[in-house]
Amino acid sequence: MSEGTNNPNQNRPTQRRVVAQPAQRRAPQAAQGSQSRAQRPATSASGTTRATGARTGPARSQQPHARKASQPSQHPQARYTSVKPQQAHAVRRVASGAGTRIADPRAMANGQRAAGAQPAASGHRPAGAAQRPATQTRRVAQQPHAQRHTGYATTRTGVAPAARSVYTMHDQRRSSRGPVAAAAVAVAILVIIGIGAAYWMFWRSVGIEVNGQAYNARINTVASQFLADNDYFGVKAGNLLSVSGKVLEEGGGDPCAVSINGAEVAQADLESFVLEEGASLTVGDGADTTEPYKEEATEVAPKLEREGTGAIQFVSQWGKPGKKAIWTGEISGETVDKGVVEEPTNMVVSSLNVKPKGDKKYMALTFDDGPSKYTQGILDILEKYGVKATFFNLGGNVNATSKKVVEAGHEMASHTNSHQNLPKCDRDTLRSEITSAFDNIEQASGVRPQMMRAPYGAFTSTEWMNAGDLISCNVLWNIDTLDWKRPGADVIADTVISNAYNGAIALMHDGGGNREQDIEALPAIIEGLQAEGYELVTVSELMALDDRFPEDVVNGTVKMPEDAVIPTEIAES
């Protein structure tokens, strides 16, 4: 195109155009197109007339290089070439592969232009020619065929392949609808199945029986909702009561009483009980309920129990408090003692005589009120016969002799600090009398005992309640020699030997008065008992032979549990 040509298509953007036509119409259309365009003048926007650039020559079907429409292209590769607007009318797509054909009748039939084809005059078309787009793109086979230079673009042309029929493409479209239709049917089936499953799981009705009559309820309905929807089948509701039992509101209690399949169901459980097919409900009048209330728990103190009559007393069960409930109504404001809700555990003091296990016979010799000037003589005799004994020392009398007792292998225990009559002591004095004795004995002998023998054996239930947490046991006796009366050495010895039995504890003294008769009687006592087959041991060793005594009592390591309490009352016997 010359520089002065005014072409309205000159500056339009390049466009791509692909045209497909049936193969059987290609040759005639090319021939007719050449003739018609050769005869039609074209007028540009400026009004000037230009040549059409139509090619002359035989039709495609008459050209020696033309191939039949059914022949596949030998050049399957193709490319797109952009051309200037001036050559747009002279270039048509030449493509390879099945389904493509020459769309422009002016395209070259055998890879070469018809003789006499020239580039279009600048900005002009033959008259009557249709206006072409500003820029067109043609798919040209990339084959080594003739090239045509237009001055602005070089167009590579080739032999056009046979095109796939439009009807064939329509058949393919129709065949592609089959899978789509099948998928739609499958989706519809799934939707139907889903609706059916939803109905079965959520919307269908189940048959139930209420008081012998048949009813229907939607599946997954809970009992409380079913009852409310049916106005509780006309039964009478219970009343709302105060904490003291007064009626606050008639009909304010449970709306009904319900049994399902023969089992009573609590009101709270009705809200989660799902009715199932064939369920049988029995609905009756509702029960009275109590107003909301605040509960305050107060402790109930344990009591002291005594059991047994043996020589050794100890705590066999520690006391623990119980609980009593106090209700305060939130509506009525009433306060009511509802009684014991958790029974207390009573403290139990057991009294046992020792029953040693096995075939051998055992006894224990005990000495009170020491140490004194007579204590060493007794230690010498015991050592001579190789026997052990238990000494109940007074805390106010302890001295170096107390340590000798322990070093000789005997057992050290307490006889209180100053030999007071404990039942006559107040609680503080009692506890001080016991603990100060333990302190003094520990300081003198190096051991702290828990075993005690109350003066005169007086240790009642009151003393156990006031000081039972301080001792492991209170040891009395089975044989009383009455040596404090000074009946004579023979009488003392005879009293022990004649009353001896397996597990017995004999009472003697090594202080508190003249104890010469005790020293004189002791050899005869030991010889007489040994002759009868007794082995003389300490009190702790004697208890260890009887499984009824707790281990901590035997070892003197008793400790009251942290959750235990000392009773303040004595239980009725």
XYZ file of C-alpha atoms in Angstrom:
573
model
C 0.000 0.000 0.000
C 1.308 3.476 -0.879
C 2.012 6.078 1.761
C -0.868 8.343 0.721
C -3.642 5.779 0.896
C -6.365 6.505 3.445
C -7.325 3.047 4.674
C -9.667 2.884 7.661
C -8.466 -0.607 8.420
C -4.845 0.369 8.598
C -4.563 0.931 12.336
C -7.013 -1.713 13.505
C -5.565 -4.433 15.711
C -4.611 -7.720 14.167
C -7.342 -10.381 14.438
C -7.431 -14.102 14.010
C -10.024 -15.764 11.906
C -10.588 -19.436 11.340
C -13.169 -20.530 8.830
C -14.217 -24.135 8.288
C -16.340 -25.281 5.335
C -17.397 -28.687 4.065
C -14.874 -30.344 1.861
C -17.264 -31.174 -0.931
C -18.040 -27.504 -1.560
C -14.399 -26.351 -1.699
C -13.595 -26.544 -5.471
C -16.754 -24.979 -6.862
C -16.714 -22.277 -4.262
C -13.110 -21.403 -5.127
C -13.891 -21.152 -8.817
C -17.005 -19.088 -8.290
C -15.277 -16.875 -5.791
C -12.493 -16.067 -8.254
C -14.891 -15.073 -10.959
C -17.235 -13.028 -8.784
C -14.495 -11.087 -7.094
C -12.752 -10.447 -10.438
C -15.875 -8.765 -11.662
C -16.730 -6.777 -8.503
C -15.111 -3.371 -7.989
C -14.299 -2.307 -4.422
C -14.514 1.194 -3.083
C -12.421 2.304 -0.186
C -13.466 4.728 2.471
C -12.029 7.578 0.374
C -14.141 6.642 -2.632
C -11.346 5.382 -4.852
C -11.553 2.084 -6.627
C -8.862 -0.555 -6.237
C -8.174 -3.998 -7.707
C -9.437 -6.964 -5.852
C -6.240 -8.881 -6.199
C -8.211 -11.912 -7.251
C -6.287 -14.744 -8.620
C -7.018 -16.226 -12.017
C -6.566 -19.671 -13.204
C -8.303 -23.004 -13.053
C -10.436 -24.044 -10.112
C -8.882 -26.102 -7.357
C -10.411 -29.258 -8.684
C -8.815 -28.634 -12.098
C -5.344 -27.894 -10.872
C -2.843 -30.663 -11.265
C -1.702 -30.499 -7.619
C -5.122 -30.490 -6.041
C -5.992 -33.554 -3.922
C -9.292 -35.092 -3.215
C -11.199 -33.850 -0.250
C -10.983 -37.274 1.382
C -7.181 -37.304 1.274
C -5.495 -36.361 4.551
C -2.985 -33.580 4.537
C 0.651 -34.526 4.230
C 1.621 -31.485 6.221
C -0.071 -31.700 9.607
C 1.889 -28.773 11.104
C 0.481 -25.282 10.628
C 1.132 -21.815 11.911
C -0.692 -18.500 12.095
C 0.581 -15.493 10.115
C -0.595 -11.946 10.711
C -0.998 -9.836 7.585
C -1.589 -6.175 6.932
C -5.115 -5.032 6.194
C -4.165 -4.455 2.553
C -3.557 -8.163 2.005
C -6.347 -9.447 4.230
C -8.620 -10.172 1.288
C -5.912 -12.120 -0.552
C -4.941 -14.464 2.233
C -6.988 -17.363 3.516
C -6.236 -20.018 6.025
C -4.508 -23.095 4.804
C -4.399 -25.768 7.515
C -3.410 -29.347 7.951
C -4.945 -32.280 9.758
C -8.408 -33.772 9.779
C -11.383 -31.465 10.161
C -9.814 -28.376 8.387
C -10.247 -27.087 4.886
C -9.538 -24.006 2.717
C -12.173 -21.449 3.686
C -11.268 -18.691 1.177
C -11.850 -19.444 -2.530
C -8.941 -17.180 -3.337
C -6.472 -19.468 -1.529
C -3.912 -21.166 -3.716
C -4.702 -24.684 -4.761
C -1.265 -26.242 -4.986
C 0.851 -24.105 -2.739
C 1.210 -21.306 -5.352
C -0.846 -18.242 -6.207
C -2.781 -18.052 -9.452
C -1.117 -16.154 -12.177
C -1.687 -12.471 -12.260
C -2.561 -12.162 -8.490
C -1.228 -8.862 -7.208
C -1.255 -7.144 -3.843
C -4.352 -5.127 -3.301
C -4.180 -1.513 -4.276
C -3.684 0.773 -1.347
C -6.939 1.337 0.431
C -9.212 0.130 -2.458
C -11.407 -2.903 -3.093
C -13.375 -3.783 -6.255
C -16.853 -2.506 -6.303
C -19.356 -4.793 -4.728
C -16.742 -6.695 -2.717
C -17.567 -7.320 0.921
C -15.622 -5.355 3.494
C -13.028 -7.486 5.244
C -11.889 -7.068 8.831
C -8.889 -4.832 9.346
C -6.547 -7.698 10.007
C -7.055 -11.403 9.550
C -5.005 -14.341 10.588
C -4.661 -17.389 8.489
C -3.412 -20.794 9.566
C -0.769 -21.775 7.038
C 0.858 -25.160 6.764
C 4.535 -25.101 7.611
C 5.709 -26.831 4.487
C 8.334 -25.850 1.932
C 5.912 -24.566 -0.676
C 5.676 -21.368 -2.645
C 5.830 -18.051 -0.808
C 4.082 -14.904 -1.890
C 5.463 -11.527 -1.001
C 2.841 -8.849 -0.600
C 5.216 -6.094 0.328
C 4.128 -6.051 3.963
C 3.833 -9.701 4.889
C 5.090 -12.961 3.563
C 2.459 -15.666 3.377
C 3.527 -19.297 3.385
C 0.965 -21.468 1.730
C 0.523 -25.156 1.291
C -1.866 -27.828 0.220
C -5.082 -27.692 2.196
C -6.065 -30.902 3.987
C -9.393 -32.558 3.722
C -11.858 -31.060 6.200
C -13.938 -33.050 8.659
C -17.571 -32.822 7.813
C -19.804 -30.468 9.779
C -22.256 -33.315 10.039
C -19.588 -35.479 11.590
C -19.006 -32.788 14.225
C -22.736 -32.672 14.936
C -22.721 -36.445 15.390
C -19.915 -36.127 17.887
C -21.829 -33.496 19.826
C -24.857 -35.729 19.910
C -22.749 -38.666 21.055
C -21.270 -36.567 23.874
C -24.712 -36.005 25.319
C -24.993 -39.677 26.318
C -22.644 -39.564 29.358
C -24.186 -36.278 30.494
C -27.656 -37.779 30.443
C -26.417 -40.857 32.331
C -24.799 -38.663 34.974
C -28.020 -36.680 35.361
C -29.979 -39.892 35.877
C -27.453 -41.083 38.468
C -27.710 -37.800 40.357
C -31.485 -38.012 40.301
C -31.348 -41.552 41.687
C -29.014 -40.463 44.471
C -31.303 -37.579 45.372
C -34.260 -39.932 45.535
C -32.303 -42.360 47.717
C -31.198 -39.490 49.974
C -34.762 -38.262 50.372
C -35.885 -41.786 51.175
C -33.139 -42.254 53.742
C -33.913 -38.868 55.320
C -37.561 -39.807 55.549
C -36.736 -43.143 57.158
C -34.319 -41.588 59.640
C -36.049 -38.310 60.507
C -39.624 -37.997 59.259
C -41.392 -41.342 59.476
C -43.691 -42.210 62.350
C -43.288 -44.974 64.925
C -46.088 -46.736 66.691
C -46.170 -46.659 70.499
C -48.642 -47.583 73.213
C -49.753 -45.322 76.063
C -51.892 -46.804 78.821
C -53.043 -49.511 76.429
C -53.938 -47.216 73.507
C -52.052 -46.887 70.216
C -50.387 -43.619 69.228
C -47.959 -42.452 66.585
C -44.948 -40.247 67.114
C -42.329 -38.964 64.742
C -39.149 -40.982 64.926
C -36.457 -39.648 67.314
C -39.079 -37.918 69.464
C -38.074 -37.755 73.133
C -40.545 -38.847 75.806
C -40.816 -35.451 77.508
C -41.835 -33.730 74.247
C -44.295 -36.477 73.371
C -45.943 -36.235 76.798
C -46.140 -32.435 76.665
C -47.609 -32.492 73.139
C -50.361 -34.789 74.408
C -51.038 -32.779 77.588
C -49.659 -35.635 79.689
C -52.714 -37.697 78.742
C -54.911 -35.978 81.310
C -53.151 -37.171 84.497
C -52.912 -35.003 87.605
C -49.675 -33.185 88.353
C -48.059 -33.296 91.794
C -47.765 -30.336 94.178
C -44.808 -28.115 94.987
C -43.913 -28.408 98.675
C -41.767 -26.342 101.030
C -38.783 -27.866 102.821
C -41.049 -28.482 105.805
C -43.723 -30.200 103.658
C -46.237 -27.386 103.258
C -48.010 -27.018 99.896
C -46.682 -23.978 98.075
C -48.350 -24.564 94.692
C -50.919 -27.113 93.637
C -49.894 -28.795 90.393
C -46.414 -27.343 90.636
C -44.746 -30.725 91.091
C -43.957 -33.424 88.539
C -46.465 -33.344 85.655
C -46.716 -37.129 85.587
C -45.106 -40.396 86.554
C -43.887 -42.517 83.646
C -42.822 -46.124 83.193
C -41.482 -47.187 79.806
C -41.476 -50.877 78.950
C -42.123 -51.648 82.613
C -39.242 -49.610 84.040
C -39.832 -46.345 85.891
C -38.091 -43.373 84.263
C -37.014 -40.307 86.252
C -38.306 -36.917 85.145
C -34.810 -35.727 84.241
C -34.259 -38.793 82.045
C -37.445 -38.218 80.043
C -35.762 -35.320 78.255
C -33.227 -37.670 76.662
C -35.302 -40.845 76.355
C -35.992 -41.436 72.626
C -39.192 -43.324 71.890
C -38.752 -46.354 69.652
C -41.129 -48.492 67.625
C -43.330 -50.615 69.902
C -42.518 -48.726 73.130
C -45.106 -49.160 75.883
C -45.716 -46.220 78.226
C -47.640 -46.171 81.480
C -48.486 -42.616 82.484
C -49.843 -41.817 85.946
C -50.282 -38.892 88.306
C -47.182 -36.839 89.025
C -45.361 -36.856 92.354
C -44.965 -33.943 94.767
C -41.657 -32.105 94.593
C -39.790 -29.954 97.091
C -38.984 -26.331 96.485
C -35.407 -25.388 95.577
C -33.262 -25.153 98.701
C -29.780 -24.525 99.953
C -28.172 -27.314 101.929
C -25.668 -26.712 104.674
C -23.770 -29.676 106.074
C -22.731 -29.674 109.706
C -20.521 -32.212 111.425
C -21.884 -34.873 113.676
C -19.294 -35.845 116.319
C -18.506 -39.516 116.849
C -18.986 -41.193 120.203
C -16.807 -43.476 122.300
C -17.520 -47.162 122.499
C -15.898 -49.687 124.813
C -15.627 -53.363 124.009
C -14.015 -56.237 125.909
C -12.680 -56.570 129.436
C -9.040 -57.545 128.905
C -5.876 -56.267 130.567
C -4.553 -54.314 127.587
C -6.631 -51.357 126.391
C -6.039 -49.665 123.052
C -7.875 -47.781 120.304
C -9.024 -50.301 117.742
C -10.988 -47.740 115.689
C -10.552 -44.005 115.477
C -13.575 -41.739 115.459
C -14.566 -39.772 112.371
C -17.339 -37.175 112.141
C -20.533 -37.622 110.169
C -22.691 -35.027 108.443
C -26.072 -33.541 109.162
C -28.019 -31.590 106.530
C -29.728 -28.254 107.131
C -32.120 -27.156 104.379
C -33.167 -23.557 103.735
C -36.015 -23.137 101.245
C -35.429 -20.571 98.508
C -39.164 -19.867 98.125
C -40.508 -20.296 101.646
C -37.372 -19.248 103.532
C -37.896 -22.114 105.993
C -34.948 -23.800 107.697
C -35.232 -27.464 108.540
C -32.852 -29.966 110.119
C -33.035 -32.960 107.795
C -31.048 -35.152 110.124
C -27.896 -37.186 109.632
C -27.007 -37.780 106.017
C -23.669 -39.448 106.764
C -23.268 -41.468 109.906
C -20.207 -40.763 112.051
C -17.656 -43.444 112.843
C -17.392 -44.007 116.562
C -14.105 -44.339 118.380
C -13.705 -47.828 119.810
C -11.467 -48.750 122.749
C -10.885 -52.482 122.942
C -9.697 -54.406 125.990
C -8.020 -57.737 125.310
C -6.202 -60.393 127.238
C -3.270 -61.799 125.342
C -3.693 -65.206 123.778
C -0.300 -66.234 122.445
C -0.326 -68.369 119.360
C 1.599 -71.647 119.330
C 2.116 -74.396 121.865
C 4.532 -72.601 124.187
C 3.429 -70.705 127.264
C 4.349 -67.071 127.885
C 3.981 -64.627 130.740
C 5.057 -61.066 131.471
C 6.419 -59.719 134.800
C 5.867 -55.971 135.352
C 7.229 -53.533 137.988
C 5.668 -50.139 138.922
C 6.676 -46.929 140.712
C 10.406 -47.108 139.977
C 13.112 -46.451 139.653
C 14.218 -46.717 143.259
C 16.999 -48.253 145.314
C 15.374 -51.639 144.849
C 15.405 -51.498 141.051
C 19.030 -52.539 140.649
C 18.507 -55.673 142.764
C 15.626 -56.707 140.559
C 17.749 -56.104 137.425
C 20.455 -58.365 138.810
C 18.031 -61.223 139.419
C 16.479 -60.931 135.987
C 19.893 -60.995 134.407
C 20.831 -64.073 136.423
C 17.877 -66.058 135.066
C 18.045 -64.523 131.593
C 14.506 -63.242 131.555
C 12.993 -59.938 130.426
C 10.446 -57.718 132.178
C 8.612 -54.391 131.696
C 9.220 -51.384 134.028
C 6.555 -48.676 134.392
C 8.563 -45.732 135.649
C 7.251 -42.532 137.164
C 8.408 -39.537 135.165
C 9.228 -37.692 138.390
C 11.483 -40.514 139.640
C 13.570 -41.293 136.566
C 17.350 -41.276 136.916
C 20.372 -43.126 135.628
C 18.813 -46.422 136.657
C 16.144 -45.921 134.012
C 18.829 -46.012 131.372
C 20.255 -49.214 132.893
C 16.843 -50.801 132.511
C 16.859 -50.075 128.808
C 20.475 -51.130 128.364
C 19.727 -54.485 130.004
C 17.169 -55.223 127.269
C 14.066 -54.634 129.325
C 11.048 -52.600 128.233
C 10.521 -49.045 129.485
C 6.960 -47.708 129.906
C 5.208 -44.884 131.813
C 3.339 -44.852 135.101
C 2.453 -41.145 134.588
C 4.590 -38.361 135.895
C 3.516 -38.049 139.562
C 1.161 -40.972 140.176
C -2.030 -38.913 140.265
C -5.477 -40.450 140.186
C -6.223 -39.606 136.585
C -10.061 -39.663 136.748
C -9.846 -36.761 139.144
C -7.754 -34.648 136.776
C -9.207 -32.134 134.385
C -8.379 -32.502 130.739
C -5.346 -30.221 130.719
C -3.882 -31.751 133.881
C -4.461 -35.233 132.542
C -2.685 -34.510 129.284
C 0.188 -32.815 131.081
C 0.574 -35.761 133.483
C 0.947 -38.100 130.531
C 3.136 -36.034 128.198
C 5.533 -34.774 130.903
C 6.180 -38.363 131.981
C 7.069 -39.341 128.409
C 9.385 -36.345 128.158
C 11.229 -37.150 131.375
C 11.572 -40.831 130.615
C 12.954 -40.068 127.174
C 15.474 -37.669 128.647
C 16.632 -40.185 131.271
C 16.581 -43.437 129.302
C 16.936 -42.335 125.701
C 13.642 -43.893 124.593
C 10.186 -42.314 124.388
C 7.464 -44.788 125.240
C 3.777 -44.720 124.309
C 2.785 -47.566 126.568
C 1.346 -46.499 129.899
C -0.110 -47.976 133.064
C -2.480 -45.580 134.790
C -2.062 -45.384 138.587
C -4.494 -47.792 140.264
C -5.376 -48.894 136.736
C -7.859 -46.027 136.620
C -8.341 -44.930 133.033
C -12.007 -44.570 132.224
C -13.851 -43.650 129.024
C -13.553 -39.999 129.969
C -9.773 -40.266 130.069
C -9.800 -41.974 126.713
C -11.825 -39.113 125.246
C -9.511 -36.509 126.821
C -6.136 -38.146 126.160
C -6.621 -41.227 124.008
C -4.566 -39.669 121.231
C -1.431 -39.533 123.456
C -0.883 -43.210 124.217
C -0.680 -46.486 122.359
C -2.204 -48.581 125.135
C -3.012 -48.697 128.813
C -1.714 -51.908 130.372
C -3.446 -53.354 133.397
C -2.726 -56.808 134.870
C -4.125 -60.301 135.228
C -2.338 -61.260 138.450
C -2.109 -58.784 141.355
C 0.460 -59.852 143.971
C -0.719 -57.210 146.460
C 2.972 -56.816 147.331
C 2.313 -53.242 148.524
C 0.656 -54.894 151.569
C 3.887 -56.735 152.341
C 2.226 -60.152 152.786
C 5.551 -61.976 152.746
C 7.824 -63.265 150.006
C 6.279 -66.730 150.008
C 2.768 -65.336 149.605
C 3.877 -63.109 146.779
C 5.569 -65.977 144.966
C 2.698 -68.360 145.516
C 0.170 -65.797 144.226
C 1.998 -65.514 140.927
C 2.691 -69.195 140.376
C -0.720 -70.439 141.418
C -2.558 -67.963 139.151
C -0.268 -68.231 136.129
C -1.670 -68.986 132.674
C -0.534 -68.513 129.131
C -0.531 -64.770 128.263
C -0.962 -63.526 131.835
C 0.565 -60.254 133.118
C 1.714 -60.146 136.769
C 1.823 -56.896 138.776
C 4.714 -56.168 141.172
C 6.557 -52.993 142.346
C 10.182 -51.814 142.392
C 9.383 -48.449 144.053
C 6.829 -46.584 146.116
C 7.819 -48.209 149.403
C 9.773 -51.067 150.911
C 10.186 -53.663 148.157
C 12.492 -56.136 149.902
C 9.803 -58.860 149.792
C 9.564 -58.448 145.993
C 13.310 -58.944 145.646
C 13.130 -61.968 147.925
C 10.152 -63.520 146.106
C 11.433 -62.919 142.566
C 13.821 -65.917 142.270
C 11.147 -68.317 143.435
C 8.659 -66.827 140.972
C 11.022 -67.211 138.007
C 12.065 -70.744 138.952
C 8.461 -71.815 139.521
C 7.234 -70.464 136.208
C 10.120 -71.866 134.253
C 9.507 -75.209 135.865
C 5.972 -75.097 134.472
C 7.277 -74.304 130.986
C 6.695 -70.549 130.851
C 8.909 -68.151 128.985
C 9.026 -64.697 130.573
C 8.891 -61.814 128.027
C 8.070 -58.118 127.896
C 4.485 -56.870 127.416
C 5.186 -55.814 123.838
C 6.678 -59.205 123.054
C 3.620 -60.824 124.581
C 1.231 -58.741 122.426
C 3.245 -59.606 119.351
C 2.270 -63.231 119.888
C -1.405 -62.339 119.408
C -2.514 -61.177 115.942
C -5.458 -59.220 117.341
C -3.195 -56.418 118.474
C -2.401 -53.803 115.807
C 1.229 -53.488 114.787
C 1.494 -49.818 115.741
C 0.194 -50.636 119.235
C 2.789 -53.402 119.637
C 5.623 -51.169 118.391
C 4.503 -48.040 120.254
C 4.152 -45.939 117.060
C 0.451 -45.046 117.176
C -0.600 -41.814 115.480
C -4.157 -40.587 115.220
C -5.251 -40.065 111.580
C -5.607 -36.480 110.413
C -9.298 -36.882 109.567
C -10.107 -38.470 112.933
C -11.558 -36.656 115.927
C -11.765 -37.468 119.622
C -15.359 -38.040 120.746
C -17.029 -35.882 123.350
C -19.798 -38.325 124.211
C -19.948 -41.918 125.324
C -22.093 -44.196 123.225
C -24.896 -46.022 124.926
C -24.014 -49.616 125.605
